[in-house]
Coordinates of C-alpha atoms in Angstrom, one line a residue:
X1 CA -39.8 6.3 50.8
X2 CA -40.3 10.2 52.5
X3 CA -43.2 11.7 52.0
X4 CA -44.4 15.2 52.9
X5 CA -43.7 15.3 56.7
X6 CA -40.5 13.6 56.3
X7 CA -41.4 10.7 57.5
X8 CA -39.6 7.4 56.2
X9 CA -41.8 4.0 56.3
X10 CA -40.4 1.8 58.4
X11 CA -40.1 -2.0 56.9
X12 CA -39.4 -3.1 61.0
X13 CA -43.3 -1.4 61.7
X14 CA -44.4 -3.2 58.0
X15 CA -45.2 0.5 57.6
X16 CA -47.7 0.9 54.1
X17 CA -49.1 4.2 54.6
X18 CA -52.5 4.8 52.8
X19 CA -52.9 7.8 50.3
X20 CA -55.9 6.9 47.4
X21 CA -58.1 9.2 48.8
X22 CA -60.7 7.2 47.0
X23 CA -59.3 4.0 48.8
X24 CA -59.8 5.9 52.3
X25 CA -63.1 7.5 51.6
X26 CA -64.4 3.9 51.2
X27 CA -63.1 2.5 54.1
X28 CA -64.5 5.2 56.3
X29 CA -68.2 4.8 54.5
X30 CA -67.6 1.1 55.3
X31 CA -67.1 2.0 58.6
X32 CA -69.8 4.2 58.8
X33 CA -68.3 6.0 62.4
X34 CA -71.1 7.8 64.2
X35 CA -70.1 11.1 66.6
X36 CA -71.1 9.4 69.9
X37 CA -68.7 6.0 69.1
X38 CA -65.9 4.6 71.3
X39 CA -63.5 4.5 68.0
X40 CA -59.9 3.2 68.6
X41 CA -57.6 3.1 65.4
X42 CA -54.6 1.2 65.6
X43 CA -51.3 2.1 63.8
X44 CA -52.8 5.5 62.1
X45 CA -49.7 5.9 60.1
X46 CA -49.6 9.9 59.1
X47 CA -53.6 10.0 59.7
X48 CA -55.1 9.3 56.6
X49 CA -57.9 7.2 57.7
X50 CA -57.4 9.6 61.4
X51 CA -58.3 12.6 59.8
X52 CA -61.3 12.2 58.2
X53 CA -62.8 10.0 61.3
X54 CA -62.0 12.7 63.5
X55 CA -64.0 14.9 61.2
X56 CA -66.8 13.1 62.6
X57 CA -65.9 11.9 65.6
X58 CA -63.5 14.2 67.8
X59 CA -62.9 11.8 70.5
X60 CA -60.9 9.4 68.4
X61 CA -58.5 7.2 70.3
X62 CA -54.9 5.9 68.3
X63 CA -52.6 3.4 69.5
X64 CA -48.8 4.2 67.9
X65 CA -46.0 2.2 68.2
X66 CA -43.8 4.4 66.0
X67 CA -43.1 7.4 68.5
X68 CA -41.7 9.2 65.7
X69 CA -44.8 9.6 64.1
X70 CA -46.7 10.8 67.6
X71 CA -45.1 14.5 67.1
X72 CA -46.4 14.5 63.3
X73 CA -50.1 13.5 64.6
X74 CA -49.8 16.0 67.5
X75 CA -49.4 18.8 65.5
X76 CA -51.4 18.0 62.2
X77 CA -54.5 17.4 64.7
X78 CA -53.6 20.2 67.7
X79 CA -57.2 21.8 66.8
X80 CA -59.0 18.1 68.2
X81 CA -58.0 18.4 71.9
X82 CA -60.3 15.5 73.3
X83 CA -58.1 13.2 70.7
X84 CA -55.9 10.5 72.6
X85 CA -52.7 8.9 71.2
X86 CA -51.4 5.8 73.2
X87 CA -47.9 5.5 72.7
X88 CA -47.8 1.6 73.1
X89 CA -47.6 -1.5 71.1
X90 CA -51.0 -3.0 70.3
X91 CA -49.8 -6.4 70.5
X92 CA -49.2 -6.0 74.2
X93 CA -52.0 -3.0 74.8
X94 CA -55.1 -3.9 77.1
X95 CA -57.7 -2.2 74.7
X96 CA -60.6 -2.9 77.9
X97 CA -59.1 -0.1 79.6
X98 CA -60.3 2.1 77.0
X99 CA -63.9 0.8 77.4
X100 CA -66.4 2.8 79.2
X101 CA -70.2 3.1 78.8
X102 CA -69.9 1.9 75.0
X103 CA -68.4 -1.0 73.3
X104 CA -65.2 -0.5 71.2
X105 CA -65.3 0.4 67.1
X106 CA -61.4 -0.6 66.4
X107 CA -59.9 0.4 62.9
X108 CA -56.9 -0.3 61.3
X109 CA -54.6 -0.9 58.2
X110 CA -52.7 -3.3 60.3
X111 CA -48.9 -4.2 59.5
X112 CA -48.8 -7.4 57.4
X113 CA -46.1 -8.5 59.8
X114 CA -47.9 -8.6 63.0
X115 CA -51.9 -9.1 61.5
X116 CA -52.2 -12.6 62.6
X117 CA -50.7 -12.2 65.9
X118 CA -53.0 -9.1 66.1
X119 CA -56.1 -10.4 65.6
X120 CA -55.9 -13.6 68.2
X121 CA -55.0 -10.6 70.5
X122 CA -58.1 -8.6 70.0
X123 CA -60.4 -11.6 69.7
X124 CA -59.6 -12.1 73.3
X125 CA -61.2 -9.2 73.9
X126 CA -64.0 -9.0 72.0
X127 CA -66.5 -8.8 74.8
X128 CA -65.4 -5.2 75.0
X129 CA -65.5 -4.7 70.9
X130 CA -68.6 -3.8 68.8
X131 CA -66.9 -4.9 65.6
X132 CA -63.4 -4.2 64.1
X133 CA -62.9 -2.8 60.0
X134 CA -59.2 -3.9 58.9
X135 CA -57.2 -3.3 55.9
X136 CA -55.0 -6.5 56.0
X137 CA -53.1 -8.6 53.4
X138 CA -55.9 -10.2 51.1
X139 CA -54.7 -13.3 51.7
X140 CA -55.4 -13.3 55.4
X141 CA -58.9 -12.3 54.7
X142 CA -59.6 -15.1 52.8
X143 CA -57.8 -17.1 56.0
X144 CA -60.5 -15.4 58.0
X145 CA -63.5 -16.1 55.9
X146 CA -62.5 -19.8 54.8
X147 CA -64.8 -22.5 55.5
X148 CA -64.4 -25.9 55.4
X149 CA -62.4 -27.6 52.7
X150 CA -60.8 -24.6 51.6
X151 CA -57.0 -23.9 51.0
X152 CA -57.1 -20.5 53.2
X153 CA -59.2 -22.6 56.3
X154 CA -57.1 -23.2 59.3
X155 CA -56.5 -22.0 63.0
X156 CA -57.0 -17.9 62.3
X157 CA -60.4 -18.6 60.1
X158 CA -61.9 -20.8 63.0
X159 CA -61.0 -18.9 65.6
X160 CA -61.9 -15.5 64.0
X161 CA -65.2 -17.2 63.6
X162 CA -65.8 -18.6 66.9
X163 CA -65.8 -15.3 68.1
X164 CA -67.1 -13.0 65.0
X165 CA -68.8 -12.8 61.7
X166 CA -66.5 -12.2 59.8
X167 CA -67.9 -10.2 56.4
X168 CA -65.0 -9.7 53.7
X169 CA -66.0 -6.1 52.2
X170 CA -63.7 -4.9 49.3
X171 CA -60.2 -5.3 47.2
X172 CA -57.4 -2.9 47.7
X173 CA -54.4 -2.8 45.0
X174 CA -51.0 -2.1 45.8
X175 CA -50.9 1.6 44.4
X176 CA -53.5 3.1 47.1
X177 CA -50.2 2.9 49.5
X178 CA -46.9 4.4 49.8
X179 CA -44.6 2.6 49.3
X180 CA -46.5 -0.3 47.5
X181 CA -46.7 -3.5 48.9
X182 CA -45.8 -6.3 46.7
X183 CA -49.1 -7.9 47.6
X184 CA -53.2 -7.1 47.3
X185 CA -55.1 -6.3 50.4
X186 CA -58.9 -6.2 51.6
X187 CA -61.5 -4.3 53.6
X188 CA -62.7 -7.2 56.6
X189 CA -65.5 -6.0 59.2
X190 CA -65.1 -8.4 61.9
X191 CA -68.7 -8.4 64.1
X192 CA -68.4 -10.5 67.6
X193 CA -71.5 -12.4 67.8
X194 CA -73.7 -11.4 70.5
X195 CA -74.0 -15.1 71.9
X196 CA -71.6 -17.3 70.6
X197 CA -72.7 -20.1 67.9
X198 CA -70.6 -22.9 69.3
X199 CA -69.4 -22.2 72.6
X200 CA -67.0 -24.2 74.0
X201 CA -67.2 -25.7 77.5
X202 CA -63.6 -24.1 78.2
X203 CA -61.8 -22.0 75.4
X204 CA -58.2 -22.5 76.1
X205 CA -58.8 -26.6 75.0
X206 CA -60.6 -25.7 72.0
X207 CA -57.5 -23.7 71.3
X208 CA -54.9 -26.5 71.7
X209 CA -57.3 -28.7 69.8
X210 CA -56.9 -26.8 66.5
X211 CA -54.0 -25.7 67.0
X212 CA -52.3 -29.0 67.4
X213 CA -55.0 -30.3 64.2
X214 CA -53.7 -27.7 62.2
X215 CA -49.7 -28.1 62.9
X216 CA -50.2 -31.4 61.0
X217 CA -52.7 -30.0 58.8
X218 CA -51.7 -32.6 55.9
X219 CA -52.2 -35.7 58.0
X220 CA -55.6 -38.0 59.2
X221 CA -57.3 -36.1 62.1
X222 CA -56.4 -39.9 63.8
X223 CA -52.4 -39.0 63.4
X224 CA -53.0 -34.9 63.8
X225 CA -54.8 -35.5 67.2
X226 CA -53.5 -38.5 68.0
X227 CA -52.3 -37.5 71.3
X228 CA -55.2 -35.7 72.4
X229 CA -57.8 -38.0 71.2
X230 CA -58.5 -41.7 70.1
X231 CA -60.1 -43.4 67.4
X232 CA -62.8 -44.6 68.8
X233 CA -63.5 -40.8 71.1
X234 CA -64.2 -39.3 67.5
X235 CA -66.2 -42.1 65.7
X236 CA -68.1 -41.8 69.1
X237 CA -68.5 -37.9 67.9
X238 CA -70.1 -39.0 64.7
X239 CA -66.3 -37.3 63.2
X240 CA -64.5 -39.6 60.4
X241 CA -60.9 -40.1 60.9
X242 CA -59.5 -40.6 58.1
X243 CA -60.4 -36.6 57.3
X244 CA -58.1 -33.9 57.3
X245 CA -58.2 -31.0 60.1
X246 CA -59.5 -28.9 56.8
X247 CA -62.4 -30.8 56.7
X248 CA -64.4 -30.3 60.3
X249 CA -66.3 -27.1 60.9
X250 CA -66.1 -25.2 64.0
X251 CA -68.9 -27.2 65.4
X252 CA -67.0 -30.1 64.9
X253 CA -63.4 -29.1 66.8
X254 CA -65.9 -27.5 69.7
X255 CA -67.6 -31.4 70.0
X256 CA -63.8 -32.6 70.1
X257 CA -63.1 -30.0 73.2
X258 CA -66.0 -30.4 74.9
X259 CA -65.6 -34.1 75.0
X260 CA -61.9 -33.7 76.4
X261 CA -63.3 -31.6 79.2
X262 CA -65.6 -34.1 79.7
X263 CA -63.0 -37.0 80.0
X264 CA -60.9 -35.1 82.3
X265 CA -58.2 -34.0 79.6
X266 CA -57.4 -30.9 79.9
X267 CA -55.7 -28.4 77.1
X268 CA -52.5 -30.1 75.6
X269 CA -50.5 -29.2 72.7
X270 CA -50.0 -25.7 73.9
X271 CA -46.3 -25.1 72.0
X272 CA -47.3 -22.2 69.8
X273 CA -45.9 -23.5 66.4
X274 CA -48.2 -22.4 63.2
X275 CA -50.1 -18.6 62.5
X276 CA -52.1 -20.3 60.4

């Protein structure tokens, strides 16, 4: 579907572009952008959310990977001349380089296709990132908030959390985009924690422990980590099992890292298999 500038969505970009202007006003109250911010935007579409954030804060940075779209933002902003557009893929894009004497404010209605991918991205550079507001696919909200026992917990919600407080915020039907998306989204405000909660002794085997837990997510943690841990190393942790990966907390798979850094075992399991 066109729209006024003539611009087709692109289903290869997962292109939804926002138009409720309710929908948008909310988001940007949500985000609550202040003129002195370091605000990045990722994937600004046709500068919905853009336009009134530059309102406030001129010095808004975009990162685009459509580079038909850049001429459309050029000109429908020419009167902001300290605004930036990166012509780059944000999967791939180093947002530290944009950091200077502030932390980063990232925004985004992020393309259901590439979300997940997204996120572990940016949560590797969090140490530069004040806190993030997302319009994503409501179902990988809920991934992100879900706690223990839940359907929705797994690899994304524990490592979202590891690194951020992670505050759902509001419900957005399909009819605040064009075209509609056959599924619901939501508002997420993702907040890095200013010291971590359960830091691991090294990250990258706290990684392959859940990620190999949650590649067999419907077996006994003693057959899910089977190679990486024993019996008798978990019951030593106080950890049962006979549970499921669903079942520990964060704590729990940072106790089961730390003590394979301890041993000597280093990260295993590294095949990237699951998003979820």
């Amino acid at each position: 579907m066109s729209n006024k500038h003539g611009h087709q969505a692109r289903k290869r970009f997962g292109q939804n572009f926002l138009h409720d202007p309710g929908v948008i006003e909310r988001i940007v109250r949500s985000i609550n952008p202040k003129p002195d911010d370091a605000i990045v935007e990722i994937g600004p579409g046709l500068g919905a959310i853009t336009e009134e954030i530059l309102a406030i804060n001129p010095r808004l940075q975009v990162v685009e990977l459509d580079r038909d779209l850049i001429p459309v933002l050029r000109t429908k902003f020419f009167n902001y001349p300290e605004f930036q557009i990166h012509e780059a893929d944000a999967l791939n894009f180093d947002f530290r380089e944009l950091m200077t004497d502030r932390p980063l404010r990232i925004v985004g209605n992020l393309p259901y296709n590439i979300s997940t991918p997204l996120i572990f991205h940016l949560l590797e550079q969090s140490g530069v990132v004040q806190d993030m507001h997302f319009m994503l696919q409501k179902e990988v909200v809920q991934r992100l908030a879900a706690v223990p026992g839940d359907n929705n917990y797994g690899r994304l919600g524990i490592m979202a959390q590891y690194f951020c407080k992670v505050q759902p915020l509001f419900e957005v039907g399909p009819g605040a985009f064009r075209p509609a998306p056959k599924v619901d989204s939501a508002i997420v405000r993702l907040v890095p924690h200013k010291e971590l909660p359960h830091p691991a002794k090294d990250l990258k085997t706290l990684q392959a422990v859940v990620r190999t837990a949650f590649n067999a997510r419907r077996k006994t943690l003693r057959k899910a980590l089977g190679s990486m841990v024993t019996v008798e190393q978990l019951q030593s942790l106080g950890i049962n099992d006979g549970l499921r990966p669903e079942n520990l907390s964060l704590a729990d798979y940072v106790k089961i890292a730390d003590l394979l850094v301890d041993s000597g075992a280093g990260p295993a399991g590294n095949k990237e298999v699951s998003n979820d």
